Coordinates of C-alpha atoms in Angstrom, one line a residue:
M1 CA 191.5 85.7 157.4
T2 CA 191.2 82.8 159.9
D3 CA 193.3 82.4 163.0
V4 CA 195.2 79.6 161.4
Q5 CA 196.0 81.7 158.3
Q6 CA 197.1 84.6 160.5
R7 CA 199.5 82.4 162.5
S8 CA 200.9 80.9 159.3
T9 CA 201.6 84.3 157.7
R10 CA 202.4 86.4 160.8
G11 CA 205.6 88.3 160.2
S12 CA 205.4 87.7 156.5
N13 CA 205.5 90.4 153.9
P14 CA 202.5 91.1 151.7
D15 CA 204.0 89.2 148.7
R16 CA 204.3 86.1 150.8
V17 CA 200.7 86.5 152.0
R18 CA 199.5 86.9 148.5
Q19 CA 201.4 83.9 147.3
H20 CA 200.0 81.8 150.1
N21 CA 196.4 82.9 149.3
L22 CA 196.9 82.4 145.5
S23 CA 198.2 78.9 146.2
T24 CA 195.4 78.1 148.6
V25 CA 192.7 79.2 146.1
L26 CA 194.3 77.5 143.1
G27 CA 194.7 74.3 145.1
L28 CA 191.1 74.2 146.0
V29 CA 190.0 74.9 142.4
H30 CA 192.3 72.2 141.1
R31 CA 191.2 69.5 143.6
S32 CA 187.5 70.4 143.3
Q33 CA 187.4 70.4 139.5
G34 CA 185.1 73.4 139.7
V35 CA 184.0 75.4 142.8
S36 CA 181.9 78.6 143.3
R37 CA 183.4 81.8 144.6
S38 CA 181.1 81.6 147.6
Q39 CA 182.5 78.1 148.4
L40 CA 186.0 79.5 148.1
T41 CA 185.1 82.2 150.6
L42 CA 183.7 79.7 153.0
A43 CA 186.7 77.3 152.7
T44 CA 189.4 79.9 153.1
G45 CA 187.9 82.3 155.5
L46 CA 188.9 85.2 153.2
N47 CA 186.3 87.9 152.4
R48 CA 184.5 88.1 149.1
S49 CA 186.4 91.0 147.7
T50 CA 189.7 89.3 148.4
I51 CA 188.5 86.1 146.7
A52 CA 187.3 88.1 143.7
A53 CA 190.8 89.7 143.4
L54 CA 192.6 86.4 143.7
V55 CA 190.4 84.7 141.2
G56 CA 190.9 87.7 138.9
E57 CA 194.6 87.4 139.1
L58 CA 194.5 83.6 138.5
T59 CA 192.2 84.3 135.5
D60 CA 194.6 86.9 134.1
A61 CA 197.5 84.4 134.4
G62 CA 195.4 81.8 132.4
L63 CA 195.2 79.4 135.3
V64 CA 191.5 79.4 135.9
R65 CA 188.3 80.5 134.2
E66 CA 184.9 81.5 135.4
S67 CA 181.4 80.5 134.2
E68 CA 177.9 81.0 135.3
P69 CA 176.5 78.2 137.4
A70 CA 173.7 75.9 136.3
A71 CA 170.2 77.3 136.9
S72 CA 168.8 76.7 140.4
N73 CA 165.8 77.8 142.5
R74 CA 168.0 79.6 145.0
V75 CA 167.2 83.2 145.7
G76 CA 169.8 85.9 144.9
R77 CA 172.5 86.3 142.4
P78 CA 174.3 83.0 141.8
S79 CA 178.1 82.8 142.6
P80 CA 180.3 82.3 139.5
V81 CA 181.9 78.8 139.2
V82 CA 185.7 78.8 139.1
A83 CA 187.5 75.9 137.3
A84 CA 191.1 75.2 136.4
A85 CA 192.1 76.1 132.9
P86 CA 192.6 72.9 130.8
G87 CA 195.1 74.9 128.6
V88 CA 197.8 74.6 131.3
V89 CA 199.1 71.0 131.0
A90 CA 201.7 68.7 132.3
F91 CA 203.3 65.6 130.7
A92 CA 203.1 62.3 132.5
V93 CA 205.5 59.4 131.7
N94 CA 205.2 55.7 132.7
P95 CA 207.9 53.3 131.5
E96 CA 207.0 49.6 131.7
I97 CA 208.4 46.3 130.5
D98 CA 206.5 46.4 127.2
A99 CA 205.8 50.0 126.5
V100 CA 206.5 53.7 127.4
T101 CA 203.3 55.7 127.9
V102 CA 203.1 59.5 127.7
G103 CA 200.1 61.4 128.8
V104 CA 199.0 65.1 128.5
V105 CA 197.1 66.1 131.6
G106 CA 195.3 69.4 132.1
L107 CA 195.3 71.4 135.3
D108 CA 191.7 70.5 135.6
G109 CA 192.8 66.9 136.2
T110 CA 191.7 65.4 132.9
V111 CA 193.8 63.3 130.7
Q112 CA 193.7 65.0 127.3
R113 CA 195.9 62.6 125.4
R114 CA 197.6 59.2 126.0
I115 CA 200.3 57.9 123.7
R116 CA 201.5 54.3 124.3
R117 CA 204.7 53.3 122.5
E118 CA 205.0 49.5 122.6
T119 CA 208.5 48.0 122.7
D120 CA 209.8 44.6 121.4
S121 CA 211.9 44.2 124.5
V122 CA 212.3 45.7 128.0
P123 CA 213.6 49.2 127.4
T124 CA 216.8 50.5 128.9
A125 CA 216.6 53.8 130.8
R126 CA 218.1 55.6 127.8
E127 CA 215.7 54.0 125.3
A128 CA 212.7 54.8 127.5
A129 CA 213.8 58.4 127.9
D130 CA 214.3 58.7 124.1
L131 CA 210.8 57.2 123.4
A132 CA 209.2 59.5 125.9
A133 CA 211.0 62.6 124.7
S134 CA 210.1 61.8 121.1
S135 CA 206.4 61.6 122.0
I136 CA 206.6 64.8 124.1
R137 CA 208.3 66.7 121.2
D138 CA 205.5 65.5 118.9
V139 CA 202.9 66.8 121.2
L140 CA 204.6 70.1 121.8
R141 CA 204.7 70.8 118.1
E142 CA 200.9 70.2 117.9
L143 CA 199.9 72.1 121.0
P144 CA 197.8 75.2 120.4
S145 CA 199.6 78.4 121.3
V146 CA 197.1 79.0 124.1
Q147 CA 198.3 75.8 125.9
R148 CA 201.3 75.8 128.1
A149 CA 203.3 72.8 129.4
V150 CA 204.7 73.2 132.9
G151 CA 206.8 70.1 133.2
I152 CA 207.0 66.3 133.4
G153 CA 206.1 63.8 136.1
V154 CA 207.3 60.2 135.9
A155 CA 205.6 57.2 137.4
V156 CA 208.3 54.6 137.8
P157 CA 207.6 50.9 138.6
G158 CA 210.3 50.8 141.3
L159 CA 212.2 52.6 144.0
V160 CA 212.8 56.3 143.4
R161 CA 215.0 58.3 145.8
R162 CA 213.0 61.3 147.0
G163 CA 215.9 63.7 147.0
D164 CA 216.9 63.6 143.4
G165 CA 214.6 61.2 141.6
L166 CA 217.3 58.6 141.0
V167 CA 215.7 55.2 140.1
R168 CA 217.5 53.1 142.7
L169 CA 215.8 49.9 141.6
A170 CA 213.2 49.0 139.0
P171 CA 213.6 45.2 139.0
H172 CA 211.2 44.3 136.2
L173 CA 212.9 46.9 133.9
G174 CA 216.4 45.8 135.0
W175 CA 217.2 49.4 136.1
V176 CA 219.7 50.0 138.9
D177 CA 220.7 53.5 139.9
E178 CA 219.5 55.0 136.7
P179 CA 219.2 58.8 136.3
F180 CA 216.0 58.6 134.3
V181 CA 214.8 62.1 135.5
E182 CA 218.1 63.7 134.3
L183 CA 218.0 61.9 131.0
L184 CA 214.4 63.1 130.3
R185 CA 215.1 66.6 131.5
E186 CA 218.1 66.8 129.2
A187 CA 216.2 65.4 126.2
T188 CA 213.2 67.8 126.6
G189 CA 214.4 70.9 128.5
L190 CA 211.4 70.6 130.8
P191 CA 211.4 70.4 134.6
T192 CA 211.1 66.7 135.5
T193 CA 210.2 64.8 138.7
A194 CA 209.7 61.1 139.5
D195 CA 208.1 58.9 142.1
N196 CA 206.9 55.3 142.5
D197 CA 204.0 54.5 140.2
A198 CA 201.7 53.1 142.8
S199 CA 202.3 55.9 145.2
L200 CA 201.2 58.3 142.5
G201 CA 198.2 56.1 141.8
A202 CA 197.3 56.5 145.5
L203 CA 197.6 60.2 145.2
A204 CA 195.5 60.4 142.1
E205 CA 192.7 58.2 143.5
S206 CA 192.7 60.2 146.8
L207 CA 192.4 63.5 144.9
F208 CA 190.0 62.7 142.1
G209 CA 188.9 59.0 142.3
A210 CA 187.7 56.3 144.7
G211 CA 189.5 57.8 147.7
R212 CA 188.3 61.3 147.3
G213 CA 187.5 62.7 150.7
V214 CA 189.1 59.7 152.5
G215 CA 191.8 60.6 155.1
T216 CA 193.5 57.2 155.2
L217 CA 193.6 54.9 152.3
V218 CA 195.9 52.2 150.8
F219 CA 196.1 51.8 147.0
L220 CA 197.4 48.6 145.3
N221 CA 198.1 48.7 141.6
G222 CA 198.8 45.8 139.3
G223 CA 200.5 46.3 136.0
A224 CA 202.8 44.6 133.5
S225 CA 205.8 45.5 135.8
G226 CA 204.3 43.9 138.9
V227 CA 202.3 44.9 142.0
G228 CA 203.0 48.1 143.9
G229 CA 201.3 50.0 146.7
G230 CA 200.9 53.5 148.1
A231 CA 199.3 54.9 151.2
I232 CA 197.7 58.2 152.2
V233 CA 197.7 58.5 156.0
D234 CA 195.7 61.3 157.6
G235 CA 195.5 63.1 154.2
R236 CA 199.3 62.9 153.5
P237 CA 201.3 60.5 151.3
L238 CA 203.3 58.0 153.3
Q239 CA 206.7 58.2 151.8
G240 CA 209.2 56.7 154.2
F241 CA 212.7 58.0 155.0
E242 CA 214.0 58.2 151.4
G243 CA 210.7 57.7 149.6
Y244 CA 210.6 53.9 149.4
A245 CA 207.5 53.2 151.5
G246 CA 204.6 51.2 150.1
E247 CA 206.3 48.2 148.4
L248 CA 203.3 46.0 149.1
G249 CA 204.0 43.8 146.2
H250 CA 206.7 42.2 148.4
T251 CA 204.3 41.2 151.2
L252 CA 204.7 37.5 152.0
V253 CA 201.6 35.5 150.9
N254 CA 203.0 32.0 150.3
S255 CA 205.8 30.6 152.4
N256 CA 206.0 27.7 149.9
G257 CA 206.1 29.9 146.9
V258 CA 208.7 30.7 144.3
T259 CA 211.7 33.0 144.8
C260 CA 211.0 36.6 143.9
H261 CA 213.4 38.8 142.0
C262 CA 213.9 40.6 145.3
G263 CA 215.4 37.5 146.8
A264 CA 212.5 36.6 149.1
V265 CA 210.1 33.7 148.7
G266 CA 206.4 33.9 148.1
C267 CA 205.9 37.6 147.5
L268 CA 202.5 38.9 146.4
E269 CA 203.7 39.7 142.9
T270 CA 205.1 36.2 142.4
E271 CA 201.6 34.7 143.1
V272 CA 199.4 37.4 141.6
G273 CA 200.3 38.6 138.1
Q274 CA 198.9 40.1 134.9
A275 CA 200.9 37.8 132.7
E276 CA 199.3 34.7 134.3
L277 CA 195.8 36.1 133.7
L278 CA 196.6 36.9 130.1
H279 CA 198.2 33.5 129.6
A280 CA 195.0 31.8 130.8
L281 CA 193.0 34.0 128.4
G282 CA 195.3 33.0 125.5
R283 CA 196.6 36.6 125.1
A284 CA 200.3 37.7 124.9
R285 CA 199.6 41.2 126.1
G286 CA 196.8 43.7 126.7
D287 CA 196.0 46.8 128.7
D288 CA 193.7 47.1 131.7
D289 CA 190.6 47.8 129.7
D290 CA 191.1 44.7 127.6
L291 CA 191.8 42.5 130.6
D292 CA 188.7 43.8 132.4
A293 CA 186.4 42.9 129.5
L294 CA 188.0 39.5 128.8
L295 CA 187.8 38.4 132.5
A296 CA 184.2 39.5 132.8
A297 CA 183.2 37.6 129.7
S298 CA 185.1 34.4 130.2
T299 CA 183.6 31.1 131.3
D300 CA 186.8 29.1 130.6
P301 CA 187.5 26.8 133.5
E302 CA 191.2 27.6 133.3
V303 CA 190.6 31.3 133.5
L304 CA 188.1 30.8 136.4
A305 CA 190.7 28.6 138.3
E306 CA 193.4 31.2 137.8
V307 CA 191.1 34.0 139.0
E308 CA 190.3 31.9 142.1
R309 CA 193.9 31.2 142.8
Q310 CA 195.0 34.8 142.5
A311 CA 192.0 36.0 144.5
G312 CA 193.1 33.9 147.5
Y313 CA 196.6 35.3 147.6
L314 CA 195.5 38.8 147.1
A315 CA 193.1 38.4 150.0
I316 CA 196.1 37.4 152.2
A317 CA 197.9 40.6 151.3
L318 CA 194.8 42.7 151.9
R319 CA 194.4 41.1 155.4
N320 CA 197.9 42.3 156.2
V321 CA 197.1 45.8 154.9
I322 CA 194.0 46.0 157.0
N323 CA 195.9 45.0 160.2
L324 CA 199.0 47.2 159.5
F325 CA 197.4 50.4 158.2
N326 CA 193.8 50.4 159.6
P327 CA 192.7 52.1 156.4
E328 CA 189.2 53.6 155.8
T329 CA 189.4 52.4 152.2
I330 CA 191.5 50.1 150.1
V331 CA 191.5 50.9 146.4
L332 CA 192.5 48.3 143.8
G333 CA 193.7 49.4 140.4
G334 CA 195.1 47.9 137.2
F335 CA 194.7 44.2 136.8
L336 CA 194.0 44.0 140.5
G337 CA 190.9 46.1 139.8
A338 CA 189.9 43.7 137.0
L339 CA 190.4 40.8 139.4
F340 CA 188.3 42.5 142.0
G341 CA 185.6 43.1 139.4
V342 CA 185.1 39.4 138.8
A343 CA 185.9 38.1 142.3
G344 CA 185.1 41.0 144.6
P345 CA 182.9 39.4 147.2
R346 CA 185.2 36.4 147.6
I347 CA 188.3 38.7 148.0
E348 CA 186.6 40.9 150.5
S349 CA 185.2 38.0 152.5
L350 CA 188.6 36.3 152.7
A351 CA 190.5 39.5 153.5
T352 CA 188.2 40.6 156.3
R353 CA 187.6 37.2 157.8
G354 CA 191.2 36.9 158.8
A355 CA 191.8 40.5 159.9
L356 CA 191.5 41.9 163.4
R357 CA 188.0 42.8 164.5
G358 CA 188.7 46.6 165.0
P359 CA 190.2 47.5 161.6
R360 CA 188.1 45.0 159.6
E361 CA 184.8 46.5 160.8
T362 CA 185.3 49.8 159.1
V363 CA 187.4 49.1 156.0
R364 CA 185.9 49.3 152.5
L365 CA 187.4 47.7 149.4
R366 CA 186.8 49.6 146.2
R367 CA 187.9 49.5 142.6
A368 CA 190.0 52.4 141.3
E369 CA 187.8 54.9 139.5
L370 CA 190.3 56.6 137.2
G371 CA 191.0 53.6 135.0
S372 CA 194.1 53.7 132.8
G373 CA 194.5 57.4 133.4
R374 CA 195.3 57.0 137.2
L375 CA 199.1 57.0 136.8
M376 CA 199.0 59.8 134.3
I377 CA 197.0 62.0 136.7
G378 CA 199.2 61.1 139.6
A379 CA 202.5 61.7 137.7
A380 CA 201.1 65.1 136.5
E381 CA 200.6 66.1 140.1
L382 CA 204.4 66.0 140.5
A383 CA 204.7 68.5 137.6
F384 CA 202.0 70.7 138.9
A385 CA 203.4 70.9 142.4
A386 CA 205.6 73.9 141.9
L387 CA 202.8 75.8 140.1
L388 CA 200.3 75.1 142.8
A389 CA 202.8 76.3 145.4
D390 CA 203.5 79.5 143.6
P391 CA 200.9 80.3 140.9
A392 CA 202.3 83.8 140.2
A393 CA 205.5 82.1 139.0
L394 CA 203.9 81.1 135.7
A395 CA 203.2 84.8 134.9
R396 CA 206.7 85.7 135.8
S397 CA 208.3 83.0 133.7

């Protein structure tokens, strides 16, 4: 055991040490999406027999599985590869102004199913909870007996109070102080946790996507419900006092702009929006993949002008992000990723040209890699948190 591990567990009983070690190993396996026993030994500082015992316990609990590595020219017996078991799943829920999406995400970080229930009008909290619960019940009836659902994570396009998951404000949905977590928990009987959607997108991209291995990143996400942001600072999510940090959609980009629903003038999400891009394309609605393909293929002057306009305002917001956070990487997802896909060089040039010399020299702008699954993966992390902290609890339950 390393000196750090000895200090963190000194004075603890053997059960606590075992729980700590199981949590450490499962966390490494989960984040790596497949890692050898020898790599686990190196990463943890534990000896090989201890790693073998811990992996065996996690395998018996149905949380991981082992396989032989691919053939290589290395001398000696190859170390087995340990991967998270996809049969342990979490549900992810994302309510928006035009749909409620439910995802089934495996402990291996893959989105196994995605069910989008479109709505004719903006759903109330009760309506969204009922739609999500209906989809979850349908999936539970179809799940093979070997699969096990550990809970629900909710990606909310708005402010979520950290302590109890109360949705303080989701302006595009018209929700104020809505107990959405409680409604969904009562409807399904499953443990339920919520957080801001863009903050969860930042978490997902930092673990499995464009921000993997990056210590400090900022993620901006654009969806039907507006523009949100989240930050990972020195490897930890930036949450703020009550969990409201990262509302980058309300960065001032146009002092002569229109009044935002928040009461301010010229916010980023009043100048940069999915609806305006779809309108220019002659579409009433569409998901990220549709928008990406349509923008890339369009030569319509109206579409090109709208892309140019939005790119300029997005660059102003990104300049502010660069100066405020000094991020190593800025990741753009949702329709912002599609916008970056067709106007990336211009956006990057405008954003860095006006930023301070120090932070602009090292920042990288990248598109999100997880596509439409990013919020599902991020929300699932909320549901997996308790399991990752105490893997033995699954066997006890």
